[in-house]
One Martini backbone bead per residue (centre of mass of N, CA, C, O) as a GRO file, in nm:
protein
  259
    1UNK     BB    1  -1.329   0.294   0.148
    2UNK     BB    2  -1.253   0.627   0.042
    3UNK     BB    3  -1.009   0.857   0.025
    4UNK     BB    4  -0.939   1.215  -0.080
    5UNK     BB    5  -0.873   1.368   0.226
    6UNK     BB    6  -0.689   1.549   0.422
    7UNK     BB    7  -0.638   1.709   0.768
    8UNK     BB    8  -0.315   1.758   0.963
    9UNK     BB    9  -0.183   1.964   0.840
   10UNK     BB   10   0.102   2.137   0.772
   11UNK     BB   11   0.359   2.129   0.564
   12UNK     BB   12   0.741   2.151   0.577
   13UNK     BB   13   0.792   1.963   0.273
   14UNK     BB   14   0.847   1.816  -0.018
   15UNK     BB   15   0.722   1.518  -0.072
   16UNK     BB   16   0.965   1.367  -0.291
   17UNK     BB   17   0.973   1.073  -0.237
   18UNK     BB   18   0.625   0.999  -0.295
   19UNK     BB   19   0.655   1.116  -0.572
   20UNK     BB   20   0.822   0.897  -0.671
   21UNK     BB   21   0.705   0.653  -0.584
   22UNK     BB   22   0.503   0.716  -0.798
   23UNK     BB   23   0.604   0.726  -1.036
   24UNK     BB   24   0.754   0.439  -1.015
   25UNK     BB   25   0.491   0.305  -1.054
   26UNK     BB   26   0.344   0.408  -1.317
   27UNK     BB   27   0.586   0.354  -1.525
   28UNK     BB   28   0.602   0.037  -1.449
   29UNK     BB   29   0.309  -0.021  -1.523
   30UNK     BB   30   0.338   0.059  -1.839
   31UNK     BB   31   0.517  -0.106  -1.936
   32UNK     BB   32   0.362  -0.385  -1.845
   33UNK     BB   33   0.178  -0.295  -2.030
   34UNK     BB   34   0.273  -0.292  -2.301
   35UNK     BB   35   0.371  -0.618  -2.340
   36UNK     BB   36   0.148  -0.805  -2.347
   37UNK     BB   37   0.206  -1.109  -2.378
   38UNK     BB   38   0.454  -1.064  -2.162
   39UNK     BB   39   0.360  -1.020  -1.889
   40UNK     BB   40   0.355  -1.296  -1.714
   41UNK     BB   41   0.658  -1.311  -1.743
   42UNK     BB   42   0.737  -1.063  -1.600
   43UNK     BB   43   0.555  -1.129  -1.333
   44UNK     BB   44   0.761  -1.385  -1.272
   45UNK     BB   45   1.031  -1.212  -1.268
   46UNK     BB   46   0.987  -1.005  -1.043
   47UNK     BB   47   0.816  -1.105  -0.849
   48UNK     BB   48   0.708  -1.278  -0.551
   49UNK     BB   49   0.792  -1.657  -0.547
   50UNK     BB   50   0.776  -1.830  -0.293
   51UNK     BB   51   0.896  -2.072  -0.333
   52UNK     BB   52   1.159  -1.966  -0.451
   53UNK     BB   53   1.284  -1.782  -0.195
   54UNK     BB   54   1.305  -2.020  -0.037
   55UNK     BB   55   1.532  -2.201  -0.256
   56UNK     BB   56   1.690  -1.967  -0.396
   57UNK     BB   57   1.517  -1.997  -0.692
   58UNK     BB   58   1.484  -1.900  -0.983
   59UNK     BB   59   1.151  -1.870  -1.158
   60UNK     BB   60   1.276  -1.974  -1.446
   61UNK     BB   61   1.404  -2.272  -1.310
   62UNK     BB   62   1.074  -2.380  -1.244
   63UNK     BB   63   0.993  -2.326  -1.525
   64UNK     BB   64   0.906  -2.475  -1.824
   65UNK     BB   65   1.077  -2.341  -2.074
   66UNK     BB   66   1.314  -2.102  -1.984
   67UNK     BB   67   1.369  -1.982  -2.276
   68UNK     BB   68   1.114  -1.892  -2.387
   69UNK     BB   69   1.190  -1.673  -2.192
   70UNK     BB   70   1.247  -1.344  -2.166
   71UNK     BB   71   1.233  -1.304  -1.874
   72UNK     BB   72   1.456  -1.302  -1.555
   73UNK     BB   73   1.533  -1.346  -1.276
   74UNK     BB   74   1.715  -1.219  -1.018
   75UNK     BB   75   2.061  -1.222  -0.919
   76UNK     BB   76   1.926  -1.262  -0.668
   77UNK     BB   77   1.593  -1.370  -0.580
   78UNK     BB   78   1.565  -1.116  -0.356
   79UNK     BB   79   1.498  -0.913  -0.565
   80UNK     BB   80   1.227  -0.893  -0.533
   81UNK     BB   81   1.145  -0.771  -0.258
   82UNK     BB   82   1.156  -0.477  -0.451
   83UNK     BB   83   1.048  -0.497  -0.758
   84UNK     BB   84   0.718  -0.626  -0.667
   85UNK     BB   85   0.620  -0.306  -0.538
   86UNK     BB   86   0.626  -0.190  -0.831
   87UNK     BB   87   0.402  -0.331  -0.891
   88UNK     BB   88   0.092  -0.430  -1.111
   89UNK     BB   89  -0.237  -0.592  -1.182
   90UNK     BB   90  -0.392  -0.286  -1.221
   91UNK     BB   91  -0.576  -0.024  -1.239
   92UNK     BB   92  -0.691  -0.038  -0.950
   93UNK     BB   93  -0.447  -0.130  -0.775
   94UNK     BB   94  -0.280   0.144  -0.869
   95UNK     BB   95  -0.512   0.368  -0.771
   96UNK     BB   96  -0.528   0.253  -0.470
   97UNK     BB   97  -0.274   0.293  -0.416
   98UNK     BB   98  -0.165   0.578  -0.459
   99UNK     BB   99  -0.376   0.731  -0.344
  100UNK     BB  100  -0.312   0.659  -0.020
  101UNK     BB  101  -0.011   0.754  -0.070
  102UNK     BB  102  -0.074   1.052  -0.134
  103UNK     BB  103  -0.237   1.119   0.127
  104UNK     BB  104  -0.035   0.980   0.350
  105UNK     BB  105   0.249   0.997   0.307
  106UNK     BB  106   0.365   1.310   0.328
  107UNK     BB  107   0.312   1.377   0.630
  108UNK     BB  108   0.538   1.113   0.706
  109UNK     BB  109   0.767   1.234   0.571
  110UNK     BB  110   0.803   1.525   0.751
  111UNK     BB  111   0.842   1.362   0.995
  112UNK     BB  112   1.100   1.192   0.925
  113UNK     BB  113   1.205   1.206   0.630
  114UNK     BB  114   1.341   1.121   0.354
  115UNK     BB  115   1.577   0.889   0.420
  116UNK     BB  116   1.367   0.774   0.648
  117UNK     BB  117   1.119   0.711   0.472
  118UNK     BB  118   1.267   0.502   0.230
  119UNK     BB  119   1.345   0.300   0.439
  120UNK     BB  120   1.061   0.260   0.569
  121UNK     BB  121   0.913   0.156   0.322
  122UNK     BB  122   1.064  -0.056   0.241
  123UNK     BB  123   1.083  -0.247   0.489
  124UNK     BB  124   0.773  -0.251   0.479
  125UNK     BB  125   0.779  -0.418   0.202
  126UNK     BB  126   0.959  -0.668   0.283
  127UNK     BB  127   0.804  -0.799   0.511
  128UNK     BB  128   0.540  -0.823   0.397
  129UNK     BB  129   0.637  -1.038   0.181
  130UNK     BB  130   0.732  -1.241   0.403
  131UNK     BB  131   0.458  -1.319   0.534
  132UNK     BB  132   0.326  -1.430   0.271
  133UNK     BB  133   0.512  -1.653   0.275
  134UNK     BB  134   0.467  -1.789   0.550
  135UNK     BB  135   0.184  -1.884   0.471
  136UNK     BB  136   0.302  -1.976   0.156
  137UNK     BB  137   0.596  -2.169   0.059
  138UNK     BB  138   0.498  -2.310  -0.209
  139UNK     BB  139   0.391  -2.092  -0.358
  140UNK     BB  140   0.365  -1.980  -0.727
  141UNK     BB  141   0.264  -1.765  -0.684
  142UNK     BB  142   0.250  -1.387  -0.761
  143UNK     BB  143   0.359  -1.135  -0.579
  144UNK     BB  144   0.230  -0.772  -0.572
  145UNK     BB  145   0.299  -0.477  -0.491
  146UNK     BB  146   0.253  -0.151  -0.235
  147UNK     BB  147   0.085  -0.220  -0.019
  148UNK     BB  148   0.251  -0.329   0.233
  149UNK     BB  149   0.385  -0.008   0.234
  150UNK     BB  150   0.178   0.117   0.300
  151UNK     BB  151   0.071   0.028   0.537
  152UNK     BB  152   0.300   0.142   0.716
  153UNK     BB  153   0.219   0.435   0.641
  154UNK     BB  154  -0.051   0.408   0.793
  155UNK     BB  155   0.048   0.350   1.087
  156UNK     BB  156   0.200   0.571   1.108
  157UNK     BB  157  -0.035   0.791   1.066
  158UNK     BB  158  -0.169   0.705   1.276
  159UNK     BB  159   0.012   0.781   1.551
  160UNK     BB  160   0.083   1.081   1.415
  161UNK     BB  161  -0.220   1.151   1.325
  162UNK     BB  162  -0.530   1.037   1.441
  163UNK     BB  163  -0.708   1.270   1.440
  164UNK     BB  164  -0.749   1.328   1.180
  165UNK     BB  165  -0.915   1.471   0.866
  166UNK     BB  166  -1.146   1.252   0.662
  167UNK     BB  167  -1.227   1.222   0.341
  168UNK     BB  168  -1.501   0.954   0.275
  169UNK     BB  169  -1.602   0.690   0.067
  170UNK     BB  170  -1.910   0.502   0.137
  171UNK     BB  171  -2.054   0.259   0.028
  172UNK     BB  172  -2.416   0.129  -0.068
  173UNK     BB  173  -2.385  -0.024  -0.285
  174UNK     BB  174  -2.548   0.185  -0.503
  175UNK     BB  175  -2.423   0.375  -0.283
  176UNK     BB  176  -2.289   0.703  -0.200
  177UNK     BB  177  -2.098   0.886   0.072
  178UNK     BB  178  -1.981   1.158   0.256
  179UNK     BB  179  -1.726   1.165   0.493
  180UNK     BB  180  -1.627   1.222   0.825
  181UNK     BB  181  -1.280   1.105   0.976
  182UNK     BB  182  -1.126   0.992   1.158
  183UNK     BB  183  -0.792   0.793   1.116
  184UNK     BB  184  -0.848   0.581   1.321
  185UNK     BB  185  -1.130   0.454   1.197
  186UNK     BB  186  -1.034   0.415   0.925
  187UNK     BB  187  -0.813   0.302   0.972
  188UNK     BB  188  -0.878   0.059   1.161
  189UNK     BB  189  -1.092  -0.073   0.958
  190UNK     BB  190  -0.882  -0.176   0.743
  191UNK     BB  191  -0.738  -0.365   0.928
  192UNK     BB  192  -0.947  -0.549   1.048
  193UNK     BB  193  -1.016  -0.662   0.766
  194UNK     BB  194  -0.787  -0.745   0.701
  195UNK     BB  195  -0.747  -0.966   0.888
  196UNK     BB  196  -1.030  -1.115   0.853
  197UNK     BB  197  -0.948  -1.145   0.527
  198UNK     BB  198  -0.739  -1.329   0.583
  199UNK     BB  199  -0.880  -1.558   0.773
  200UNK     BB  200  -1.036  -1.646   0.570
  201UNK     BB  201  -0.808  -1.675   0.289
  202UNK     BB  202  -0.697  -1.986   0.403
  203UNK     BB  203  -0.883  -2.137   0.197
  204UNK     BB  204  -0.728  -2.039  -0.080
  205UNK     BB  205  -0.441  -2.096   0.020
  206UNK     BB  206  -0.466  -2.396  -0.015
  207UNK     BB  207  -0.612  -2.391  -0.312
  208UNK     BB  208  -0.389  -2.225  -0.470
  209UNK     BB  209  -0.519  -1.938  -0.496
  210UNK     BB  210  -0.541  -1.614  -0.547
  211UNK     BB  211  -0.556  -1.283  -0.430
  212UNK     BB  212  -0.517  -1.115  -0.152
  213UNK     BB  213  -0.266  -1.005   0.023
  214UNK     BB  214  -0.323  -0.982   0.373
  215UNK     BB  215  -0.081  -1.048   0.531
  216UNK     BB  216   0.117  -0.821   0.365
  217UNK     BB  217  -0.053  -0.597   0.519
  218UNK     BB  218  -0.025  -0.680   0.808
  219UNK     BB  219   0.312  -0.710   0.775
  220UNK     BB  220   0.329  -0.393   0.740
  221UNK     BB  221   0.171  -0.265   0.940
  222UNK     BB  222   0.342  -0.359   1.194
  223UNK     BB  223   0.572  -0.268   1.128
  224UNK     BB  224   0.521   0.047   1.129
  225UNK     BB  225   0.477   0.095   1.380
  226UNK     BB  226   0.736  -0.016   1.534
  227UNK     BB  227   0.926   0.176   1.369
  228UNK     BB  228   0.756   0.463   1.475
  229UNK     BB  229   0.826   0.421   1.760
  230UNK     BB  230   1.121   0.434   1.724
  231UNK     BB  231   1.145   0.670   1.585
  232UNK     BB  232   1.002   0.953   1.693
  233UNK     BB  233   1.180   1.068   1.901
  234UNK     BB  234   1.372   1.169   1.621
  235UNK     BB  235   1.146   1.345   1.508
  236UNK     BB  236   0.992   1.607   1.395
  237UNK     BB  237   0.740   1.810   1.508
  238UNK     BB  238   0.456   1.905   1.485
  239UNK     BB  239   0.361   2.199   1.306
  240UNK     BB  240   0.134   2.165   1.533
  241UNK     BB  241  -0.070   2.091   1.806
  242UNK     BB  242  -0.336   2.109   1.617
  243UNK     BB  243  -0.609   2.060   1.470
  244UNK     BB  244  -0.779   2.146   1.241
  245UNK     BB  245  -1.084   2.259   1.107
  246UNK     BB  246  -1.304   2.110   0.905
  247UNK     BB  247  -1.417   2.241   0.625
  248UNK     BB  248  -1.753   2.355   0.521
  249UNK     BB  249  -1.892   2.104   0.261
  250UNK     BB  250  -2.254   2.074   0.188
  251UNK     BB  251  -2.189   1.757   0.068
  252UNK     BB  252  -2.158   1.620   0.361
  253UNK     BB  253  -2.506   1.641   0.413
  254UNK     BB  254  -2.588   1.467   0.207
  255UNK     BB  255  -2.734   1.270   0.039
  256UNK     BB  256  -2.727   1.011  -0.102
  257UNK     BB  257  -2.574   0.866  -0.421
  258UNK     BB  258  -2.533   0.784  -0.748
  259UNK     BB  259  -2.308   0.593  -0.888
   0.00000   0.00000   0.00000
């Protein structure tokens, strides 16, 4: 499923944050491919690399021949959990996580503000990556990427915003046809796939090998919740009552296409 737009209702400020924080991960992306040949340098140098932070030892010293890596580990070794949340693994990666961010999050910071949404968003990416050390804390893998802290954009938007319409591209191999949805169907499906497809991926997490971090989607998701809660009450009210009616347009009950 891919959201390509929603209708939560009129935003009252512009969400400056939201665009930065696109900004500032599609230029770190353009970097890091520049790279060529030293990207899994640079990718093992700021990600977050589970033994290194449980030892709280920069992963360029857990390395062989660390001299003749370019780039080294910032010291202290835990700002990596900062660093690793604007990295990305490749173009799909960065493309999937950003439409989220652009969709969901202008909303969730209007109602926050801007700068309890990017402390909001942050902490949000802290924890993800706390999450995924905990389920495999020996792990040499680099984990990275600004998912977990969309996860609790999302989170705080399910809440915030639960009605919303949400338009949606949904594959049926390959078919794909457009639908609306709520918001809360929507999220709701995303995260118990989360959930239940980290439960699955604890069998690749045992052979040490790569794959999706769900479970630091699942721990930012959860963040993002709790932190919404709390923070709710200081929000400023929506824009509106009610949500709009979603705008009728022809291709929505169309037969499925090929893709």
């Amino acid at each position: 499923m891919i959201p390509i737009k929603d209708y939560p209702g009129p935003r009252r400020s512009i969400p400056w944050i939201t665009w930065g924080l696109i900004l500032i991960n599609i230029v770190v992306f353009l970097y890091q491919v520049s790279l060529g040949s030293a990207t899994d340098q640079f990718v093992f140098a700021y990600a977050v690399v589970p033994v290194a932070l449980v030892h709280g030892v920069p992963q360029t010293d857990l390395v062989r021949n660390s001299a003749q890596l370019l780039f080294h580990t910032p010291n202290p070794v835990y700002l990596t959990l900062l660093t690793s949340m604007f990295m990305h693994a490749g173009w799909l990666h960065i493309g999937g996580n950003m439409l989220f961010l652009y969709i969901f999050g202008d909303n969730v910071e209007d109602r926050m503000g801007h700068l309890a949404y990017l402390v909001f968003y942050l902490i949000c990416g802290i924890v993800a990556s706390i999450a995924q050390i905990l389920i495999d804390p020996t792990s040499q893998i680099p984990s990275l990427g600004a998912s977990g802290a969309i996860a609790g954009v999302l989170a705080s938007y399910l809440l915030l915003f639960p009605w919303a319409k949400v338009r949606t591209v949904i594959f049926i191999f390959i078919f794909f046809t457009i639908v609306t949805l709520p918001s809360f169907v929507l999220i709701g499906l995303w995260f118990v796939l989360q959930f239940f497809d980290g439960i699955a991926a604890l069998a690749t997490v045992q052979q040490d090998m790569g794959g999706v971090a769900y479970f630091a989607h699942v721990g930012g998701f959860l963040t993002g919740l709790v932190l919404t809660l709390i923070l709710r009450p200081f929000m400023r009210p929506p824009a509106q009552d009610s949500y709009p009616a979603f705008p009728r347009h022809p291709s929505i009950n169309q037969p499925a296409r090929w893709w």
